[in-house]
Amino acid sequence: MSVHIKHISWHLPEHPVTNDWLHQENPAWDMAKVEERAGVKTRYVAASDQTALDLAETACRKLFDEYDLDPKQVDGLIFCTQSPDYIMPPNACVLQKRLKLKEELFAFDFNLACSGYVYGLALARGLIVSGMASRLLLVNADTYSRYIHPKDRSTRVLFGDGAAVSLIEAAEDETGIVDMLCATSGRNFDAFMIPAGGCRTPSTEETRTAVVGGSGNVRSEENIHMEGMRILTFVNSKIPKQIRALLKKNGLEVDDLDYLVFHQASKMALDSLIRILKLPPEKVPVNVDRIGNTVSASIPILLGELMAAGKLAPGSRILMCGFGVGLSWGSAILRF
């Protein structure tokens, strides 16, 4: 049985934060260098009373309306987020209530970041192939802005908030997910993390106090800590190997692919992958400049844009790859 992505819808907050706006607030920030390295010109930030769950609900309602779908036909809901509304219950259960989905379905969250779409597809595929579901929603949504100190240049310029939802179904033909590979490097967990605020290091006045780091960035132990060069080294060493292995396993070459849809980490990361893998730039679509790094929603939003623009004709073949927090990474080949 083949499993495919039938439809994708997405939603971004209404508030765009441009580089000009950031420079007005932080005159010392070199925004030309930001564009050169991160590649981001605009990112969208959720309102103070708007959560990843709210963004996800809007994306799901768009999906139902745009494709005239009956919510009662959904029999599974998978929600990938690192910014849930509550410690408990899961966002998926609250979303089931808001969307008035039937009770006879499974709904759960899982905690991953930029590899979350590929891992979510793996979960969806397994549930459908096993017969536990036939039509499910894969939701990817985050509001990393909640975890970013406004004076931390390294993260504030890069990340944007957003949500995407994919309708995953069994396919009657050979379209859909061809093959996947996933991997983890837990020994590097501290390269990208929020050190405090969880059960290991509970929130205190000290962990909430922001300090100025050696690079001039301001953050507390309850803000995102990202070692950019360490992450880039990970991307350069691990991602090309996995992509080559997946292509070889399936008897394919880069020339056999129409697009390589990467997690929109940053311009620097994407440029490195293009260089190392010797990829034609026209096969690597980019939207990080327009919406920033939207974490696990970045791949489905970019894929949804390609689908909406009619760029994935029947027979098109793509490779997608997500990588980030964990450290975790995964790649998948899909045929349309």
Short mmCIF file of C-alpha atoms in Angstrom, two decimals:
data_model
loop_
_atom_site.label_atom_id
_atom_site.label_comp_id
_atom_site.label_asym_id
_atom_site.label_seq_id
_atom_site.Cartn_x
_atom_site.Cartn_y
_atom_site.Cartn_z
CA MET A 1 0.00 0.00 0.00
CA SER A 2 1.23 3.46 -0.89
CA VAL A 3 0.59 6.54 1.25
CA HIS A 4 0.53 10.05 -0.16
CA ILE A 5 0.07 13.71 0.76
CA LYS A 6 -3.32 14.62 -0.68
CA HIS A 7 -3.52 18.30 0.29
CA ILE A 8 -1.61 20.91 2.32
CA SER A 9 -2.83 24.17 3.84
CA TRP A 10 -0.95 26.59 6.05
CA HIS A 11 -1.36 29.75 8.08
CA LEU A 12 1.01 32.50 9.21
CA PRO A 13 0.35 35.16 11.85
CA GLU A 14 -0.83 38.55 10.59
CA HIS A 15 2.15 40.48 11.99
CA PRO A 16 5.18 40.66 9.64
CA VAL A 17 8.50 41.66 11.18
CA THR A 18 10.80 43.08 8.52
CA ASN A 19 14.52 43.69 8.75
CA ASP A 20 13.89 47.43 8.59
CA TRP A 21 11.61 47.14 11.61
CA LEU A 22 14.22 45.15 13.54
CA HIS A 23 16.94 47.65 12.64
CA GLN A 24 14.84 50.54 13.92
CA GLU A 25 14.49 48.73 17.23
CA ASN A 26 18.13 47.57 17.28
CA PRO A 27 20.29 50.12 15.38
CA ALA A 28 23.50 48.23 16.22
CA TRP A 29 22.37 45.10 14.37
CA ASP A 30 23.96 44.67 10.95
CA MET A 31 20.91 43.66 8.93
CA ALA A 32 22.91 43.40 5.70
CA LYS A 33 24.91 40.62 7.33
CA VAL A 34 21.67 39.03 8.55
CA GLU A 35 20.36 38.85 4.99
CA GLU A 36 23.70 37.51 3.75
CA ARG A 37 23.91 34.70 6.31
CA ALA A 38 20.38 33.91 7.47
CA GLY A 39 18.75 35.02 4.23
CA VAL A 40 15.65 36.22 6.07
CA LYS A 41 14.02 39.51 5.05
CA THR A 42 10.64 39.02 6.73
CA ARG A 43 9.31 36.69 9.38
CA TYR A 44 5.82 36.50 10.92
CA VAL A 45 5.30 36.62 14.68
CA ALA A 46 2.24 35.49 16.60
CA ALA A 47 0.30 37.96 18.72
CA SER A 48 0.72 37.73 22.48
CA ASP A 49 -2.60 35.89 22.81
CA GLN A 50 -2.06 33.63 19.79
CA THR A 51 -0.56 30.15 20.14
CA ALA A 52 0.63 27.38 17.85
CA LEU A 53 -2.70 25.66 18.50
CA ASP A 54 -4.58 28.74 17.28
CA LEU A 55 -2.48 28.89 14.10
CA ALA A 56 -3.04 25.17 13.56
CA GLU A 57 -6.81 25.48 13.95
CA THR A 58 -6.92 28.19 11.29
CA ALA A 59 -4.77 26.08 8.94
CA CYS A 60 -7.08 23.08 9.42
CA ARG A 61 -10.20 25.14 8.73
CA LYS A 62 -8.54 26.44 5.56
CA LEU A 63 -7.88 22.85 4.51
CA PHE A 64 -11.51 21.84 5.04
CA ASP A 65 -12.82 24.90 3.19
CA GLU A 66 -10.35 24.96 0.29
CA TYR A 67 -10.81 21.29 -0.56
CA ASP A 68 -14.44 20.82 0.57
CA LEU A 69 -13.48 18.15 3.09
CA ASP A 70 -15.75 16.61 5.70
CA PRO A 71 -13.98 16.75 9.10
CA LYS A 72 -15.95 13.68 10.20
CA GLN A 73 -14.02 11.61 7.63
CA VAL A 74 -10.75 12.21 9.49
CA ASP A 75 -9.76 9.26 11.66
CA GLY A 76 -6.38 10.40 12.97
CA LEU A 77 -4.69 13.58 14.18
CA ILE A 78 -0.93 13.91 14.70
CA PHE A 79 0.35 17.22 16.08
CA CYS A 80 4.07 18.06 16.00
CA THR A 81 4.98 21.02 18.20
CA GLN A 82 7.52 22.26 20.73
CA SER A 83 5.28 25.10 21.89
CA PRO A 84 2.14 23.42 23.24
CA ASP A 85 -0.65 25.33 24.97
CA TYR A 86 -0.38 23.16 28.07
CA ILE A 87 1.98 20.69 29.71
CA MET A 88 -1.10 18.49 29.65
CA PRO A 89 -3.34 17.73 27.75
CA PRO A 90 -1.79 17.45 24.28
CA ASN A 91 -2.63 20.06 21.66
CA ALA A 92 -4.08 17.31 19.46
CA CYS A 93 -6.86 16.58 21.96
CA VAL A 94 -7.83 20.24 22.24
CA LEU A 95 -7.73 20.60 18.45
CA GLN A 96 -10.03 17.58 18.07
CA LYS A 97 -12.57 19.42 20.23
CA ARG A 98 -12.21 22.73 18.37
CA LEU A 99 -12.59 21.13 14.94
CA LYS A 100 -15.47 18.93 16.13
CA LEU A 101 -13.75 15.81 14.83
CA LYS A 102 -15.36 12.51 15.71
CA GLU A 103 -14.38 10.79 18.96
CA GLU A 104 -13.52 7.55 17.17
CA LEU A 105 -10.05 8.69 16.18
CA PHE A 106 -6.61 8.76 17.73
CA ALA A 107 -5.02 12.13 18.51
CA PHE A 108 -1.56 12.73 19.94
CA ASP A 109 1.34 15.19 20.00
CA PHE A 110 5.00 14.53 19.44
CA ASN A 111 7.89 16.80 20.31
CA LEU A 112 10.31 17.42 17.45
CA ALA A 113 11.50 20.51 15.65
CA CYS A 114 12.87 20.84 12.15
CA SER A 115 12.88 17.11 11.36
CA GLY A 116 9.28 16.86 12.55
CA TYR A 117 7.59 16.77 9.17
CA VAL A 118 9.56 13.77 7.92
CA TYR A 119 9.08 11.95 11.23
CA GLY A 120 5.39 12.83 11.15
CA LEU A 121 5.07 11.34 7.68
CA ALA A 122 6.75 8.18 8.96
CA LEU A 123 4.18 7.93 11.77
CA ALA A 124 1.28 8.63 9.41
CA ARG A 125 2.52 6.10 6.90
CA GLY A 126 2.85 3.40 9.55
CA LEU A 127 -0.63 4.01 10.94
CA ILE A 128 -2.24 3.88 7.50
CA VAL A 129 -0.31 0.83 6.30
CA SER A 130 -1.17 -0.99 9.55
CA GLY A 131 -4.86 -0.34 8.97
CA MET A 132 -5.32 1.85 12.05
CA ALA A 133 -6.25 4.87 9.92
CA SER A 134 -7.23 5.71 6.38
CA ARG A 135 -7.29 9.52 6.39
CA LEU A 136 -5.42 11.60 8.92
CA LEU A 137 -4.21 15.12 9.58
CA LEU A 138 -0.53 15.82 10.18
CA VAL A 139 -0.21 19.20 11.89
CA ASN A 140 3.12 21.02 12.25
CA ALA A 141 2.97 24.26 14.22
CA ASP A 142 5.22 26.32 16.45
CA THR A 143 5.60 29.74 17.99
CA TYR A 144 9.32 29.87 18.70
CA SER A 145 8.92 33.62 19.27
CA ARG A 146 7.76 32.67 22.78
CA TYR A 147 11.21 31.29 23.54
CA ILE A 148 13.33 34.05 21.98
CA HIS A 149 14.70 37.02 23.91
CA PRO A 150 14.02 40.22 21.92
CA LYS A 151 17.69 41.19 22.18
CA ASP A 152 19.07 37.85 20.97
CA ARG A 153 20.16 38.65 17.43
CA SER A 154 21.14 35.05 16.66
CA THR A 155 17.59 33.72 16.97
CA ARG A 156 15.26 36.68 16.63
CA VAL A 157 16.30 37.45 13.06
CA LEU A 158 15.96 33.81 11.99
CA PHE A 159 12.75 32.23 13.27
CA GLY A 160 9.16 32.86 12.27
CA ASP A 161 5.92 31.42 13.63
CA GLY A 162 3.56 29.35 11.52
CA ALA A 163 1.43 26.25 11.06
CA ALA A 164 0.80 23.72 8.31
CA VAL A 165 -1.59 20.80 8.02
CA SER A 166 -1.30 17.91 5.58
CA LEU A 167 -4.06 15.49 4.67
CA ILE A 168 -2.46 12.05 4.46
CA GLU A 169 -4.30 9.17 2.77
CA ALA A 170 -3.75 5.75 1.29
CA ALA A 171 -3.04 5.96 -2.45
CA GLU A 172 -4.59 3.68 -5.03
CA ASP A 173 -1.58 3.99 -7.34
CA GLU A 174 2.19 4.17 -6.89
CA THR A 175 2.26 7.83 -5.91
CA GLY A 176 3.24 8.94 -2.43
CA ILE A 177 6.04 8.10 -0.04
CA VAL A 178 8.64 5.95 -1.79
CA ASP A 179 11.18 5.55 1.02
CA MET A 180 12.52 7.27 4.14
CA LEU A 181 15.56 7.42 6.40
CA CYS A 182 15.68 8.95 9.89
CA ALA A 183 18.58 9.45 12.30
CA THR A 184 19.47 10.90 15.71
CA SER A 185 22.58 12.25 17.42
CA GLY A 186 21.56 12.65 21.06
CA ARG A 187 25.15 13.23 22.13
CA ASN A 188 24.82 16.67 20.54
CA PHE A 189 21.52 17.52 22.25
CA ASP A 190 23.00 20.62 23.88
CA ALA A 191 23.84 22.30 20.57
CA PHE A 192 20.25 23.51 20.23
CA MET A 193 18.12 23.67 23.36
CA ILE A 194 16.24 25.59 26.02
CA PRO A 195 18.28 24.70 29.13
CA ALA A 196 15.73 25.50 31.84
CA GLY A 197 12.01 25.53 32.48
CA GLY A 198 11.44 21.77 32.33
CA CYS A 199 11.53 19.09 35.00
CA ARG A 200 15.33 18.72 34.88
CA THR A 201 15.92 22.39 35.65
CA PRO A 202 12.69 23.98 36.88
CA SER A 203 11.94 27.64 36.35
CA THR A 204 13.36 30.01 38.98
CA GLU A 205 14.07 33.71 39.18
CA GLU A 206 17.66 32.92 38.26
CA THR A 207 16.78 30.88 35.15
CA ARG A 208 14.45 33.67 34.02
CA THR A 209 17.12 36.37 34.36
CA ALA A 210 18.62 37.43 31.03
CA VAL A 211 22.37 37.95 30.71
CA VAL A 212 24.61 39.30 27.96
CA GLY A 213 26.72 36.60 26.31
CA GLY A 214 30.16 36.85 24.78
CA SER A 215 28.73 37.60 21.34
CA GLY A 216 26.56 40.39 22.71
CA ASN A 217 23.34 38.39 22.51
CA VAL A 218 20.95 38.63 25.44
CA ARG A 219 19.06 35.61 26.73
CA SER A 220 18.05 33.68 29.82
CA GLU A 221 18.27 29.97 30.50
CA GLU A 222 14.61 29.77 29.48
CA ASN A 223 15.30 31.14 26.01
CA ILE A 224 16.53 29.25 22.96
CA HIS A 225 20.28 28.59 22.97
CA MET A 226 21.57 27.70 19.52
CA GLU A 227 25.23 27.14 18.65
CA GLY A 228 25.06 28.20 15.03
CA MET A 229 28.43 26.99 13.81
CA ARG A 230 28.03 23.67 15.61
CA ILE A 231 24.67 23.19 13.89
CA LEU A 232 26.16 24.11 10.51
CA THR A 233 28.94 21.56 11.01
CA PHE A 234 26.29 18.94 11.79
CA VAL A 235 24.33 19.86 8.66
CA ASN A 236 27.41 19.71 6.44
CA SER A 237 28.59 16.36 7.80
CA LYS A 238 25.34 14.40 8.27
CA ILE A 239 22.76 15.60 5.76
CA PRO A 240 24.67 14.96 2.49
CA LYS A 241 25.52 11.43 3.68
CA GLN A 242 21.89 10.60 4.40
CA ILE A 243 20.67 12.03 1.11
CA ARG A 244 23.27 10.10 -0.87
CA ALA A 245 22.40 6.91 1.03
CA LEU A 246 18.67 7.30 0.37
CA LEU A 247 19.21 7.98 -3.33
CA LYS A 248 21.57 5.03 -3.66
CA LYS A 249 19.16 2.73 -1.82
CA ASN A 250 16.48 3.57 -4.39
CA GLY A 251 18.73 3.53 -7.46
CA LEU A 252 18.33 7.26 -8.05
CA GLU A 253 20.52 10.23 -8.87
CA VAL A 254 19.96 13.93 -8.28
CA ASP A 255 19.07 14.20 -11.98
CA ASP A 256 16.05 11.96 -11.29
CA LEU A 257 14.61 14.50 -8.85
CA ASP A 258 12.48 17.48 -9.79
CA TYR A 259 13.04 19.25 -6.47
CA LEU A 260 14.90 18.88 -3.19
CA VAL A 261 12.71 20.40 -0.49
CA PHE A 262 14.92 21.20 2.48
CA HIS A 263 13.97 22.49 5.89
CA GLN A 264 14.43 26.24 5.58
CA ALA A 265 17.12 26.51 8.24
CA SER A 266 18.99 29.51 6.84
CA LYS A 267 20.52 30.73 3.60
CA MET A 268 23.95 29.65 4.85
CA ALA A 269 22.77 26.08 5.51
CA LEU A 270 20.97 25.81 2.18
CA ASP A 271 23.94 27.23 0.26
CA SER A 272 26.23 24.70 1.97
CA LEU A 273 24.02 21.77 0.97
CA ILE A 274 23.80 23.02 -2.62
CA ARG A 275 27.59 23.27 -2.74
CA ILE A 276 28.42 19.95 -1.06
CA LEU A 277 25.85 17.93 -3.01
CA LYS A 278 26.54 19.84 -6.26
CA LEU A 279 22.84 20.60 -6.68
CA PRO A 280 21.36 22.78 -9.42
CA PRO A 281 20.03 25.80 -7.46
CA GLU A 282 16.83 25.77 -9.51
CA LYS A 283 15.99 22.39 -7.95
CA VAL A 284 16.19 23.80 -4.41
CA PRO A 285 13.17 26.04 -3.75
CA VAL A 286 13.50 28.65 -1.01
CA ASN A 287 11.06 30.65 1.10
CA VAL A 288 13.17 31.39 4.18
CA ASP A 289 13.62 34.92 2.83
CA ARG A 290 9.85 35.54 2.90
CA ILE A 291 8.74 33.82 6.11
CA GLY A 292 11.86 32.87 8.07
CA ASN A 293 12.62 29.49 9.63
CA THR A 294 9.22 28.11 10.66
CA VAL A 295 10.64 24.97 12.31
CA SER A 296 8.69 21.78 11.50
CA ALA A 297 6.19 23.74 9.38
CA SER A 298 8.87 24.89 6.94
CA ILE A 299 8.86 21.80 4.69
CA PRO A 300 5.06 21.44 4.36
CA ILE A 301 4.63 25.18 3.72
CA LEU A 302 7.27 25.08 0.98
CA LEU A 303 5.83 21.87 -0.45
CA GLY A 304 2.34 23.36 -0.30
CA GLU A 305 3.55 26.39 -2.25
CA LEU A 306 4.94 24.11 -4.97
CA MET A 307 1.68 22.17 -5.14
CA ALA A 308 -0.42 25.35 -5.25
CA ALA A 309 1.73 26.76 -8.06
CA GLY A 310 1.23 23.62 -10.15
CA LYS A 311 4.92 22.78 -10.13
CA LEU A 312 4.42 19.13 -9.17
CA ALA A 313 2.93 17.42 -12.20
CA PRO A 314 1.97 13.72 -12.19
CA GLY A 315 5.19 11.74 -12.10
CA SER A 316 7.19 14.45 -10.35
CA ARG A 317 9.69 13.12 -7.84
CA ILE A 318 11.03 15.08 -4.87
CA LEU A 319 13.35 14.48 -1.96
CA MET A 320 12.63 16.27 1.29
CA CYS A 321 14.97 16.59 4.26
CA GLY A 322 14.50 18.08 7.73
CA PHE A 323 17.18 18.57 10.40
CA GLY A 324 17.61 20.32 13.73
CA VAL A 325 16.89 20.01 17.47
CA GLY A 326 17.83 16.66 18.98
CA LEU A 327 19.96 16.55 17.01
CA SER A 328 17.59 14.83 14.63
CA TRP A 329 17.30 14.49 10.87
CA GLY A 330 15.25 12.64 8.30
CA SER A 331 14.81 12.40 4.53
CA ALA A 332 12.04 11.06 2.31
CA ILE A 333 11.49 10.48 -1.40
CA LEU A 334 7.99 11.19 -2.71
CA ARG A 335 6.41 10.63 -6.10
CA PHE A 336 3.43 12.68 -7.27
#
